Amino acid sequence: MTSEVLSRPDRKRLEVTRRITEAAAALFIERGASSVSMDEVAVRADVARRTLFNYFESKDALLFAVAAPVLEEAVRLVRLAMAGETVGLGSVFGVCYTLHATFGGRLRLLYAFELAESDRLAALHTEYMVAFAALVERAVGAGQARLVGRLIYRNFVPLLQALEREPDGERRFMAGMQGLVAGVLAG
C-alpha cells in the first residue's frame, strides 16, 4: 500500500490556497465579485497581498479557481444523469442535492451573473445551463421544461440551505421540490 505524503511546503501551499479560495468565495457570495478587492481577500484569508498575487495573478484567476470546480462538477453530474435510461424529476433533484452536498454555500455562485465577466466562466456557466435545461426537458417534456427548469434552478439552493440541518433533509428536499413543481404544473 503506497501513500503519497506531501512535503511540508506542498502542505503549506495547499493550506494557503484553501484559505484564499474560501475567503474569496465568502466575499464573492456576500457582495458580488465586482465589489470585492484583492486586498479584502488577502485580509480575510490572513495572507499578505504579495502572497495572494503569487497564488492568483488576478481577480479573474481567483474567481475562476473558486467558481470553476462548482460549474465543472455540475456539468459532470447533469451528463451522468442524462446517461441514465430513464430520467425523471428525481434525477434532476438528485443532481441538485449532490451539488449541495459537495459544495454547500458555494452553490450560490451559480447565481452570480458576474461570471459573465470572465469568458472562461461564462462558457462553463452556459454549458451547465444548456445541460441542465436538457435534463429538465427530458424529465418533464418540452412543453413545460422552460418553466420547470427556471423554477428548480431558482429554488433548489435556498431550499437546500433551509433544510441542511433538518433531520431527513434529503427526503424533505425531494418532497418539497416535487410539491413545488406539481403545484405549478397543476396551474
Short mmCIF file of N, CA and C in Angstrom, two decimals:
data_model
loop_
_atom_site.label_atom_id
_atom_site.label_comp_id
_atom_site.label_asym_id
_atom_site.label_seq_id
_atom_site.Cartn_x
_atom_site.Cartn_y
_atom_site.Cartn_z
N MET A 1 0.85 -1.17 0.00
CA MET A 1 0.00 0.00 0.00
C MET A 1 0.90 1.24 0.00
N THR A 2 0.77 2.05 -1.03
CA THR A 2 1.58 3.26 -1.09
C THR A 2 0.73 4.45 -0.71
N SER A 3 1.35 5.33 0.01
CA SER A 3 0.63 6.52 0.42
C SER A 3 1.47 7.72 0.01
N GLU A 4 0.84 8.62 -0.68
CA GLU A 4 1.54 9.81 -1.13
C GLU A 4 1.55 10.82 0.01
N VAL A 5 2.74 11.13 0.47
CA VAL A 5 2.89 12.08 1.56
C VAL A 5 3.40 13.39 0.97
N LEU A 6 2.68 14.43 1.25
CA LEU A 6 3.08 15.74 0.75
C LEU A 6 4.18 16.33 1.61
N SER A 7 5.07 17.02 0.96
CA SER A 7 6.13 17.70 1.69
C SER A 7 5.52 18.86 2.47
N ARG A 8 6.26 19.35 3.42
CA ARG A 8 5.77 20.47 4.23
C ARG A 8 5.44 21.69 3.37
N PRO A 9 6.31 22.08 2.42
CA PRO A 9 5.97 23.23 1.56
C PRO A 9 4.70 22.99 0.73
N ASP A 10 4.52 21.74 0.27
CA ASP A 10 3.31 21.43 -0.50
C ASP A 10 2.06 21.53 0.37
N ARG A 11 2.16 21.03 1.60
CA ARG A 11 1.02 21.12 2.53
C ARG A 11 0.70 22.58 2.83
N LYS A 12 1.74 23.38 3.02
CA LYS A 12 1.53 24.80 3.30
C LYS A 12 0.87 25.49 2.11
N ARG A 13 1.34 25.17 0.89
CA ARG A 13 0.77 25.76 -0.31
C ARG A 13 -0.72 25.40 -0.44
N LEU A 14 -1.05 24.14 -0.19
CA LEU A 14 -2.45 23.73 -0.24
C LEU A 14 -3.29 24.46 0.80
N GLU A 15 -2.75 24.61 2.00
CA GLU A 15 -3.47 25.30 3.07
C GLU A 15 -3.70 26.77 2.72
N VAL A 16 -2.68 27.43 2.20
CA VAL A 16 -2.83 28.85 1.83
C VAL A 16 -3.83 28.99 0.68
N THR A 17 -3.74 28.09 -0.30
CA THR A 17 -4.69 28.12 -1.41
C THR A 17 -6.12 27.95 -0.90
N ARG A 18 -6.31 27.01 0.02
CA ARG A 18 -7.64 26.78 0.59
C ARG A 18 -8.14 28.02 1.32
N ARG A 19 -7.29 28.63 2.13
CA ARG A 19 -7.70 29.83 2.87
C ARG A 19 -8.08 30.96 1.91
N ILE A 20 -7.29 31.13 0.87
CA ILE A 20 -7.57 32.20 -0.10
C ILE A 20 -8.88 31.94 -0.82
N THR A 21 -9.07 30.72 -1.33
CA THR A 21 -10.29 30.44 -2.10
C THR A 21 -11.54 30.47 -1.22
N GLU A 22 -11.42 30.01 0.02
CA GLU A 22 -12.58 30.09 0.93
C GLU A 22 -12.92 31.53 1.26
N ALA A 23 -11.90 32.33 1.51
CA ALA A 23 -12.14 33.76 1.80
C ALA A 23 -12.77 34.44 0.59
N ALA A 24 -12.23 34.18 -0.59
CA ALA A 24 -12.76 34.79 -1.80
C ALA A 24 -14.19 34.35 -2.06
N ALA A 25 -14.46 33.05 -1.91
CA ALA A 25 -15.82 32.56 -2.14
C ALA A 25 -16.80 33.25 -1.21
N ALA A 26 -16.45 33.35 0.06
CA ALA A 26 -17.34 34.00 1.03
C ALA A 26 -17.60 35.45 0.65
N LEU A 27 -16.55 36.17 0.28
CA LEU A 27 -16.72 37.58 -0.10
C LEU A 27 -17.50 37.72 -1.40
N PHE A 28 -17.21 36.88 -2.39
CA PHE A 28 -17.92 36.95 -3.67
C PHE A 28 -19.40 36.68 -3.47
N ILE A 29 -19.72 35.73 -2.60
CA ILE A 29 -21.13 35.41 -2.34
C ILE A 29 -21.80 36.54 -1.56
N GLU A 30 -21.11 37.09 -0.58
CA GLU A 30 -21.68 38.16 0.24
C GLU A 30 -21.96 39.43 -0.56
N ARG A 31 -20.99 39.83 -1.41
CA ARG A 31 -21.09 41.15 -2.02
C ARG A 31 -21.00 41.18 -3.53
N GLY A 32 -20.72 40.05 -4.15
CA GLY A 32 -20.52 40.04 -5.59
C GLY A 32 -19.05 40.28 -5.91
N ALA A 33 -18.55 39.57 -6.88
CA ALA A 33 -17.11 39.63 -7.20
C ALA A 33 -16.67 41.03 -7.58
N SER A 34 -17.50 41.76 -8.30
CA SER A 34 -17.09 43.09 -8.75
C SER A 34 -16.95 44.08 -7.60
N SER A 35 -17.55 43.78 -6.46
CA SER A 35 -17.48 44.68 -5.30
C SER A 35 -16.39 44.29 -4.31
N VAL A 36 -15.61 43.29 -4.64
CA VAL A 36 -14.59 42.78 -3.73
C VAL A 36 -13.21 43.07 -4.32
N SER A 37 -12.33 43.61 -3.50
CA SER A 37 -10.96 43.87 -3.97
C SER A 37 -10.05 42.71 -3.54
N MET A 38 -8.95 42.60 -4.24
CA MET A 38 -7.96 41.59 -3.87
C MET A 38 -7.41 41.87 -2.47
N ASP A 39 -7.31 43.14 -2.11
CA ASP A 39 -6.85 43.48 -0.76
C ASP A 39 -7.79 42.91 0.30
N GLU A 40 -9.09 43.00 0.05
CA GLU A 40 -10.07 42.46 1.00
C GLU A 40 -9.94 40.94 1.12
N VAL A 41 -9.69 40.29 0.00
CA VAL A 41 -9.50 38.84 0.02
C VAL A 41 -8.26 38.51 0.86
N ALA A 42 -7.18 39.24 0.65
CA ALA A 42 -5.95 39.00 1.41
C ALA A 42 -6.19 39.15 2.91
N VAL A 43 -6.91 40.20 3.29
CA VAL A 43 -7.20 40.42 4.71
C VAL A 43 -8.03 39.27 5.26
N ARG A 44 -9.10 38.90 4.56
CA ARG A 44 -9.98 37.82 5.03
C ARG A 44 -9.23 36.50 5.11
N ALA A 45 -8.33 36.24 4.17
CA ALA A 45 -7.57 34.99 4.15
C ALA A 45 -6.37 35.01 5.09
N ASP A 46 -6.10 36.19 5.63
CA ASP A 46 -4.96 36.38 6.53
C ASP A 46 -3.63 36.03 5.83
N VAL A 47 -3.49 36.60 4.62
CA VAL A 47 -2.24 36.47 3.87
C VAL A 47 -1.82 37.85 3.39
N ALA A 48 -0.56 37.99 3.09
CA ALA A 48 -0.06 39.25 2.54
C ALA A 48 -0.58 39.42 1.12
N ARG A 49 -0.74 40.65 0.71
CA ARG A 49 -1.19 40.96 -0.65
C ARG A 49 -0.26 40.30 -1.67
N ARG A 50 1.03 40.38 -1.43
CA ARG A 50 2.01 39.77 -2.34
C ARG A 50 1.79 38.26 -2.42
N THR A 51 1.51 37.63 -1.29
CA THR A 51 1.24 36.18 -1.28
C THR A 51 0.03 35.87 -2.13
N LEU A 52 -1.02 36.66 -1.97
CA LEU A 52 -2.23 36.45 -2.76
C LEU A 52 -1.91 36.50 -4.25
N PHE A 53 -1.16 37.49 -4.67
CA PHE A 53 -0.83 37.61 -6.10
C PHE A 53 0.18 36.56 -6.56
N ASN A 54 0.94 35.98 -5.64
CA ASN A 54 1.80 34.85 -6.01
C ASN A 54 0.97 33.61 -6.33
N TYR A 55 -0.17 33.50 -5.68
CA TYR A 55 -1.04 32.34 -5.88
C TYR A 55 -2.03 32.57 -7.03
N PHE A 56 -2.53 33.79 -7.15
CA PHE A 56 -3.53 34.12 -8.18
C PHE A 56 -3.15 35.46 -8.79
N GLU A 57 -2.83 35.45 -10.08
CA GLU A 57 -2.30 36.65 -10.73
C GLU A 57 -3.31 37.77 -10.88
N SER A 58 -4.61 37.43 -10.81
CA SER A 58 -5.65 38.45 -11.00
C SER A 58 -6.93 38.00 -10.29
N LYS A 59 -7.85 38.93 -10.16
CA LYS A 59 -9.15 38.58 -9.57
C LYS A 59 -9.89 37.59 -10.47
N ASP A 60 -9.72 37.73 -11.78
CA ASP A 60 -10.34 36.79 -12.72
C ASP A 60 -9.82 35.37 -12.47
N ALA A 61 -8.52 35.23 -12.26
CA ALA A 61 -7.94 33.91 -11.99
C ALA A 61 -8.48 33.35 -10.67
N LEU A 62 -8.64 34.22 -9.69
CA LEU A 62 -9.18 33.79 -8.39
C LEU A 62 -10.65 33.40 -8.52
N LEU A 63 -11.44 34.21 -9.20
CA LEU A 63 -12.85 33.89 -9.41
C LEU A 63 -12.98 32.56 -10.15
N PHE A 64 -12.13 32.33 -11.14
CA PHE A 64 -12.15 31.06 -11.87
C PHE A 64 -11.84 29.90 -10.92
N ALA A 65 -10.83 30.05 -10.09
CA ALA A 65 -10.45 28.99 -9.16
C ALA A 65 -11.57 28.67 -8.17
N VAL A 66 -12.35 29.67 -7.82
CA VAL A 66 -13.45 29.49 -6.87
C VAL A 66 -14.68 28.88 -7.54
N ALA A 67 -15.05 29.39 -8.71
CA ALA A 67 -16.31 29.01 -9.34
C ALA A 67 -16.21 27.83 -10.31
N ALA A 68 -15.09 27.67 -10.98
CA ALA A 68 -14.97 26.61 -12.00
C ALA A 68 -15.23 25.21 -11.45
N PRO A 69 -14.70 24.84 -10.28
CA PRO A 69 -14.98 23.49 -9.79
C PRO A 69 -16.47 23.22 -9.59
N VAL A 70 -17.22 24.23 -9.16
CA VAL A 70 -18.67 24.08 -8.97
C VAL A 70 -19.33 23.82 -10.32
N LEU A 71 -19.01 24.64 -11.30
CA LEU A 71 -19.63 24.51 -12.62
C LEU A 71 -19.21 23.22 -13.32
N GLU A 72 -17.94 22.86 -13.21
CA GLU A 72 -17.46 21.63 -13.85
C GLU A 72 -18.15 20.40 -13.26
N GLU A 73 -18.29 20.37 -11.94
CA GLU A 73 -18.97 19.25 -11.31
C GLU A 73 -20.45 19.25 -11.65
N ALA A 74 -21.06 20.41 -11.74
CA ALA A 74 -22.47 20.49 -12.12
C ALA A 74 -22.68 19.91 -13.52
N VAL A 75 -21.82 20.26 -14.45
CA VAL A 75 -21.92 19.73 -15.81
C VAL A 75 -21.73 18.21 -15.79
N ARG A 76 -20.74 17.74 -15.04
CA ARG A 76 -20.47 16.30 -14.97
C ARG A 76 -21.68 15.54 -14.41
N LEU A 77 -22.27 16.06 -13.34
CA LEU A 77 -23.42 15.38 -12.72
C LEU A 77 -24.64 15.39 -13.64
N VAL A 78 -24.87 16.48 -14.33
CA VAL A 78 -26.00 16.55 -15.26
C VAL A 78 -25.80 15.53 -16.39
N ARG A 79 -24.60 15.47 -16.92
CA ARG A 79 -24.33 14.50 -18.00
C ARG A 79 -24.49 13.07 -17.51
N LEU A 80 -24.06 12.81 -16.30
CA LEU A 80 -24.23 11.48 -15.71
C LEU A 80 -25.71 11.14 -15.59
N ALA A 81 -26.51 12.08 -15.14
CA ALA A 81 -27.96 11.86 -15.03
C ALA A 81 -28.58 11.64 -16.40
N MET A 82 -28.12 12.39 -17.39
CA MET A 82 -28.65 12.25 -18.76
C MET A 82 -28.33 10.88 -19.35
N ALA A 83 -27.27 10.25 -18.88
CA ALA A 83 -26.86 8.96 -19.42
C ALA A 83 -27.77 7.83 -18.94
N GLY A 84 -28.59 8.10 -17.94
CA GLY A 84 -29.48 7.07 -17.42
C GLY A 84 -30.56 6.71 -18.42
N GLU A 85 -31.07 5.49 -18.31
CA GLU A 85 -32.12 5.05 -19.23
C GLU A 85 -33.39 5.86 -19.05
N THR A 86 -33.76 6.10 -17.81
CA THR A 86 -34.94 6.91 -17.54
C THR A 86 -34.51 8.13 -16.74
N VAL A 87 -35.08 9.25 -17.09
CA VAL A 87 -34.77 10.50 -16.40
C VAL A 87 -36.10 11.12 -15.98
N GLY A 88 -36.24 11.29 -14.69
CA GLY A 88 -37.42 11.95 -14.15
C GLY A 88 -37.00 13.11 -13.28
N LEU A 89 -37.97 13.72 -12.63
CA LEU A 89 -37.64 14.83 -11.75
C LEU A 89 -36.72 14.40 -10.62
N GLY A 90 -36.83 13.15 -10.19
CA GLY A 90 -35.92 12.65 -9.16
C GLY A 90 -34.47 12.74 -9.59
N SER A 91 -34.21 12.53 -10.87
CA SER A 91 -32.84 12.66 -11.40
C SER A 91 -32.37 14.10 -11.30
N VAL A 92 -33.25 15.03 -11.65
CA VAL A 92 -32.91 16.45 -11.59
C VAL A 92 -32.65 16.86 -10.14
N PHE A 93 -33.55 16.47 -9.24
CA PHE A 93 -33.40 16.82 -7.83
C PHE A 93 -32.16 16.15 -7.23
N GLY A 94 -31.85 14.94 -7.71
CA GLY A 94 -30.65 14.24 -7.24
C GLY A 94 -29.38 15.00 -7.58
N VAL A 95 -29.33 15.56 -8.79
CA VAL A 95 -28.19 16.40 -9.19
C VAL A 95 -28.08 17.59 -8.24
N CYS A 96 -29.20 18.24 -8.00
CA CYS A 96 -29.21 19.42 -7.12
C CYS A 96 -28.73 19.06 -5.72
N TYR A 97 -29.22 17.96 -5.19
CA TYR A 97 -28.85 17.55 -3.83
C TYR A 97 -27.37 17.21 -3.75
N THR A 98 -26.86 16.49 -4.73
CA THR A 98 -25.45 16.11 -4.74
C THR A 98 -24.56 17.33 -4.84
N LEU A 99 -24.94 18.30 -5.66
CA LEU A 99 -24.16 19.53 -5.75
C LEU A 99 -24.11 20.24 -4.40
N HIS A 100 -25.23 20.30 -3.72
CA HIS A 100 -25.26 20.95 -2.41
C HIS A 100 -24.42 20.18 -1.40
N ALA A 101 -24.51 18.86 -1.43
CA ALA A 101 -23.72 18.05 -0.50
C ALA A 101 -22.22 18.25 -0.74
N THR A 102 -21.85 18.49 -1.98
CA THR A 102 -20.45 18.66 -2.33
C THR A 102 -19.94 20.07 -2.06
N PHE A 103 -20.73 21.08 -2.40
CA PHE A 103 -20.24 22.46 -2.37
C PHE A 103 -20.91 23.37 -1.36
N GLY A 104 -22.01 22.96 -0.77
CA GLY A 104 -22.68 23.79 0.23
C GLY A 104 -22.97 25.19 -0.29
N GLY A 105 -22.59 26.19 0.49
CA GLY A 105 -22.87 27.58 0.17
C GLY A 105 -22.26 28.08 -1.13
N ARG A 106 -21.21 27.42 -1.59
CA ARG A 106 -20.60 27.86 -2.85
C ARG A 106 -21.56 27.73 -4.04
N LEU A 107 -22.61 26.95 -3.87
CA LEU A 107 -23.58 26.83 -4.96
C LEU A 107 -24.20 28.17 -5.31
N ARG A 108 -24.22 29.08 -4.36
CA ARG A 108 -24.78 30.41 -4.66
C ARG A 108 -24.00 31.09 -5.77
N LEU A 109 -22.79 30.63 -6.04
CA LEU A 109 -22.01 31.18 -7.16
C LEU A 109 -22.69 30.89 -8.50
N LEU A 110 -23.56 29.87 -8.56
CA LEU A 110 -24.28 29.58 -9.80
C LEU A 110 -25.16 30.76 -10.20
N TYR A 111 -25.55 31.56 -9.21
CA TYR A 111 -26.43 32.69 -9.48
C TYR A 111 -25.66 33.99 -9.66
N ALA A 112 -24.36 33.92 -9.63
CA ALA A 112 -23.53 35.12 -9.75
C ALA A 112 -23.42 35.50 -11.23
N PHE A 113 -24.22 36.45 -11.62
CA PHE A 113 -24.23 36.84 -13.03
C PHE A 113 -22.91 37.47 -13.44
N GLU A 114 -22.09 37.83 -12.45
CA GLU A 114 -20.77 38.37 -12.75
C GLU A 114 -19.87 37.33 -13.39
N LEU A 115 -20.28 36.08 -13.36
CA LEU A 115 -19.48 35.05 -14.02
C LEU A 115 -19.31 35.39 -15.49
N ALA A 116 -20.27 36.14 -16.03
CA ALA A 116 -20.21 36.52 -17.44
C ALA A 116 -19.03 37.45 -17.73
N GLU A 117 -18.47 38.08 -16.69
CA GLU A 117 -17.32 38.96 -16.89
C GLU A 117 -16.07 38.18 -17.28
N SER A 118 -16.06 36.91 -17.00
CA SER A 118 -14.95 36.03 -17.35
C SER A 118 -15.40 35.14 -18.50
N ASP A 119 -14.71 35.22 -19.63
CA ASP A 119 -15.09 34.40 -20.78
C ASP A 119 -15.07 32.92 -20.44
N ARG A 120 -14.06 32.49 -19.70
CA ARG A 120 -13.96 31.06 -19.35
C ARG A 120 -15.12 30.63 -18.45
N LEU A 121 -15.46 31.46 -17.47
CA LEU A 121 -16.58 31.11 -16.58
C LEU A 121 -17.92 31.23 -17.30
N ALA A 122 -18.04 32.23 -18.16
CA ALA A 122 -19.29 32.38 -18.92
C ALA A 122 -19.52 31.14 -19.78
N ALA A 123 -18.46 30.63 -20.39
CA ALA A 123 -18.59 29.43 -21.23
C ALA A 123 -18.99 28.22 -20.38
N LEU A 124 -18.38 28.07 -19.22
CA LEU A 124 -18.74 26.96 -18.33
C LEU A 124 -20.17 27.10 -17.82
N HIS A 125 -20.56 28.32 -17.46
CA HIS A 125 -21.92 28.55 -16.97
C HIS A 125 -22.94 28.25 -18.06
N THR A 126 -22.66 28.67 -19.28
CA THR A 126 -23.55 28.37 -20.41
C THR A 126 -23.65 26.87 -20.63
N GLU A 127 -22.52 26.19 -20.57
CA GLU A 127 -22.51 24.73 -20.74
C GLU A 127 -23.39 24.07 -19.68
N TYR A 128 -23.27 24.54 -18.44
CA TYR A 128 -24.10 24.00 -17.37
C TYR A 128 -25.58 24.28 -17.62
N MET A 129 -25.91 25.51 -17.96
CA MET A 129 -27.32 25.88 -18.16
C MET A 129 -27.95 25.10 -19.31
N VAL A 130 -27.22 24.92 -20.39
CA VAL A 130 -27.73 24.15 -21.54
C VAL A 130 -27.95 22.69 -21.13
N ALA A 131 -26.98 22.11 -20.43
CA ALA A 131 -27.11 20.72 -20.00
C ALA A 131 -28.25 20.57 -19.00
N PHE A 132 -28.38 21.51 -18.05
CA PHE A 132 -29.45 21.46 -17.06
C PHE A 132 -30.81 21.56 -17.75
N ALA A 133 -30.93 22.46 -18.71
CA ALA A 133 -32.19 22.61 -19.45
C ALA A 133 -32.55 21.33 -20.19
N ALA A 134 -31.55 20.68 -20.78
CA ALA A 134 -31.79 19.42 -21.50
C ALA A 134 -32.24 18.33 -20.53
N LEU A 135 -31.65 18.29 -19.35
CA LEU A 135 -32.04 17.30 -18.35
C LEU A 135 -33.49 17.53 -17.91
N VAL A 136 -33.84 18.77 -17.64
CA VAL A 136 -35.21 19.08 -17.22
C VAL A 136 -36.19 18.75 -18.35
N GLU A 137 -35.83 19.09 -19.58
CA GLU A 137 -36.72 18.79 -20.71
C GLU A 137 -36.93 17.28 -20.83
N ARG A 138 -35.88 16.52 -20.64
CA ARG A 138 -36.02 15.07 -20.72
C ARG A 138 -36.90 14.56 -19.58
N ALA A 139 -36.85 15.21 -18.43
CA ALA A 139 -37.62 14.77 -17.27
C ALA A 139 -39.10 15.12 -17.38
N VAL A 140 -39.44 16.29 -17.93
CA VAL A 140 -40.84 16.74 -17.92
C VAL A 140 -41.44 16.93 -19.30
N GLY A 141 -40.64 16.83 -20.34
CA GLY A 141 -41.14 17.07 -21.69
C GLY A 141 -40.93 18.52 -22.09
N ALA A 142 -40.96 18.75 -23.38
CA ALA A 142 -40.63 20.07 -23.92
C ALA A 142 -41.63 21.14 -23.53
N GLY A 143 -42.89 20.79 -23.39
CA GLY A 143 -43.93 21.79 -23.14
C GLY A 143 -43.75 22.60 -21.87
N GLN A 144 -43.29 21.97 -20.82
CA GLN A 144 -43.17 22.65 -19.52
C GLN A 144 -41.72 22.83 -19.08
N ALA A 145 -40.77 22.44 -19.91
CA ALA A 145 -39.37 22.41 -19.50
C ALA A 145 -38.84 23.79 -19.10
N ARG A 146 -39.18 24.81 -19.84
CA ARG A 146 -38.64 26.14 -19.53
C ARG A 146 -39.12 26.63 -18.16
N LEU A 147 -40.42 26.52 -17.92
CA LEU A 147 -40.98 26.95 -16.64
C LEU A 147 -40.42 26.13 -15.48
N VAL A 148 -40.45 24.81 -15.63
CA VAL A 148 -39.98 23.93 -14.56
C VAL A 148 -38.48 24.12 -14.33
N GLY A 149 -37.72 24.26 -15.39
CA GLY A 149 -36.28 24.48 -15.26
C GLY A 149 -35.97 25.74 -14.47
N ARG A 150 -36.65 26.84 -14.80
CA ARG A 150 -36.44 28.10 -14.06
C ARG A 150 -36.85 27.94 -12.59
N LEU A 151 -37.96 27.28 -12.37
CA LEU A 151 -38.47 27.06 -11.02
C LEU A 151 -37.46 26.28 -10.18
N ILE A 152 -36.96 25.18 -10.72
CA ILE A 152 -35.98 24.36 -9.99
C ILE A 152 -34.69 25.14 -9.78
N TYR A 153 -34.18 25.74 -10.85
CA TYR A 153 -32.90 26.44 -10.79
C TYR A 153 -32.90 27.55 -9.75
N ARG A 154 -33.98 28.31 -9.69
CA ARG A 154 -34.05 29.44 -8.77
C ARG A 154 -34.34 29.05 -7.33
N ASN A 155 -34.87 27.85 -7.10
CA ASN A 155 -35.30 27.49 -5.76
C ASN A 155 -34.50 26.39 -5.07
N PHE A 156 -33.72 25.62 -5.81
CA PHE A 156 -33.11 24.47 -5.16
C PHE A 156 -32.05 24.85 -4.13
N VAL A 157 -31.24 25.85 -4.38
CA VAL A 157 -30.21 26.23 -3.40
C VAL A 157 -30.83 26.80 -2.13
N PRO A 158 -31.76 27.77 -2.22
CA PRO A 158 -32.36 28.28 -0.97
C PRO A 158 -33.07 27.20 -0.16
N LEU A 159 -33.77 26.29 -0.85
CA LEU A 159 -34.47 25.23 -0.12
C LEU A 159 -33.47 24.29 0.56
N LEU A 160 -32.42 23.91 -0.15
CA LEU A 160 -31.40 23.05 0.46
C LEU A 160 -30.72 23.72 1.65
N GLN A 161 -30.47 25.00 1.54
CA GLN A 161 -29.85 25.71 2.66
C GLN A 161 -30.78 25.75 3.87
N ALA A 162 -32.07 25.91 3.62
CA ALA A 162 -33.03 25.94 4.72
C ALA A 162 -33.15 24.58 5.41
N LEU A 163 -32.94 23.51 4.64
CA LEU A 163 -33.12 22.16 5.18
C LEU A 163 -31.83 21.47 5.61
N GLU A 164 -30.69 22.11 5.42
CA GLU A 164 -29.43 21.39 5.60
C GLU A 164 -29.20 20.88 7.02
N ARG A 165 -29.79 21.46 8.01
CA ARG A 165 -29.61 20.98 9.39
C ARG A 165 -30.84 20.25 9.92
N GLU A 166 -31.81 20.06 9.07
CA GLU A 166 -33.03 19.38 9.48
C GLU A 166 -32.86 17.87 9.33
N PRO A 167 -33.52 17.12 10.23
CA PRO A 167 -33.47 15.66 10.08
C PRO A 167 -34.14 15.25 8.76
N ASP A 168 -33.56 14.29 8.11
CA ASP A 168 -34.11 13.76 6.86
C ASP A 168 -34.21 14.84 5.79
N GLY A 169 -33.19 15.69 5.72
CA GLY A 169 -33.19 16.82 4.80
C GLY A 169 -33.31 16.44 3.34
N GLU A 170 -32.66 15.34 2.94
CA GLU A 170 -32.72 14.94 1.54
C GLU A 170 -34.15 14.58 1.14
N ARG A 171 -34.81 13.77 1.97
CA ARG A 171 -36.19 13.38 1.66
C ARG A 171 -37.10 14.60 1.63
N ARG A 172 -36.91 15.50 2.59
CA ARG A 172 -37.73 16.72 2.64
C ARG A 172 -37.49 17.60 1.42
N PHE A 173 -36.23 17.68 1.00
CA PHE A 173 -35.92 18.46 -0.20
C PHE A 173 -36.62 17.87 -1.41
N MET A 174 -36.49 16.55 -1.59
CA MET A 174 -37.11 15.89 -2.75
C MET A 174 -38.62 16.11 -2.73
N ALA A 175 -39.24 15.94 -1.57
CA ALA A 175 -40.69 16.11 -1.46
C ALA A 175 -41.09 17.57 -1.69
N GLY A 176 -40.32 18.49 -1.14
CA GLY A 176 -40.62 19.91 -1.31
C GLY A 176 -40.53 20.35 -2.76
N MET A 177 -39.48 19.92 -3.45
CA MET A 177 -39.33 20.29 -4.86
C MET A 177 -40.42 19.63 -5.71
N GLN A 178 -40.71 18.37 -5.39
CA GLN A 178 -41.76 17.66 -6.12
C GLN A 178 -43.09 18.39 -5.95
N GLY A 179 -43.40 18.80 -4.73
CA GLY A 179 -44.64 19.53 -4.47
C GLY A 179 -44.67 20.89 -5.16
N LEU A 180 -43.56 21.58 -5.15
CA LEU A 180 -43.47 22.88 -5.81
C LEU A 180 -43.74 22.75 -7.31
N VAL A 181 -43.07 21.79 -7.92
CA VAL A 181 -43.24 21.59 -9.36
C VAL A 181 -44.67 21.13 -9.66
N ALA A 182 -45.17 20.18 -8.88
CA ALA A 182 -46.54 19.68 -9.11
C ALA A 182 -47.56 20.80 -8.96
N GLY A 183 -47.38 21.64 -7.96
CA GLY A 183 -48.31 22.76 -7.76
C GLY A 183 -48.31 23.73 -8.92
N VAL A 184 -47.15 24.03 -9.44
CA VAL A 184 -47.06 24.97 -10.57
C VAL A 184 -47.64 24.33 -11.83
N LEU A 185 -47.35 23.06 -12.05
CA LEU A 185 -47.86 22.39 -13.25
C LEU A 185 -49.37 22.19 -13.19
N ALA A 186 -49.93 22.08 -11.97
CA ALA A 186 -51.37 21.91 -11.83
C ALA A 186 -52.10 23.19 -12.22
N GLY A 187 -51.37 24.30 -12.17
CA GLY A 187 -51.80 25.58 -12.65
C GLY A 187 -52.96 26.19 -12.04
#
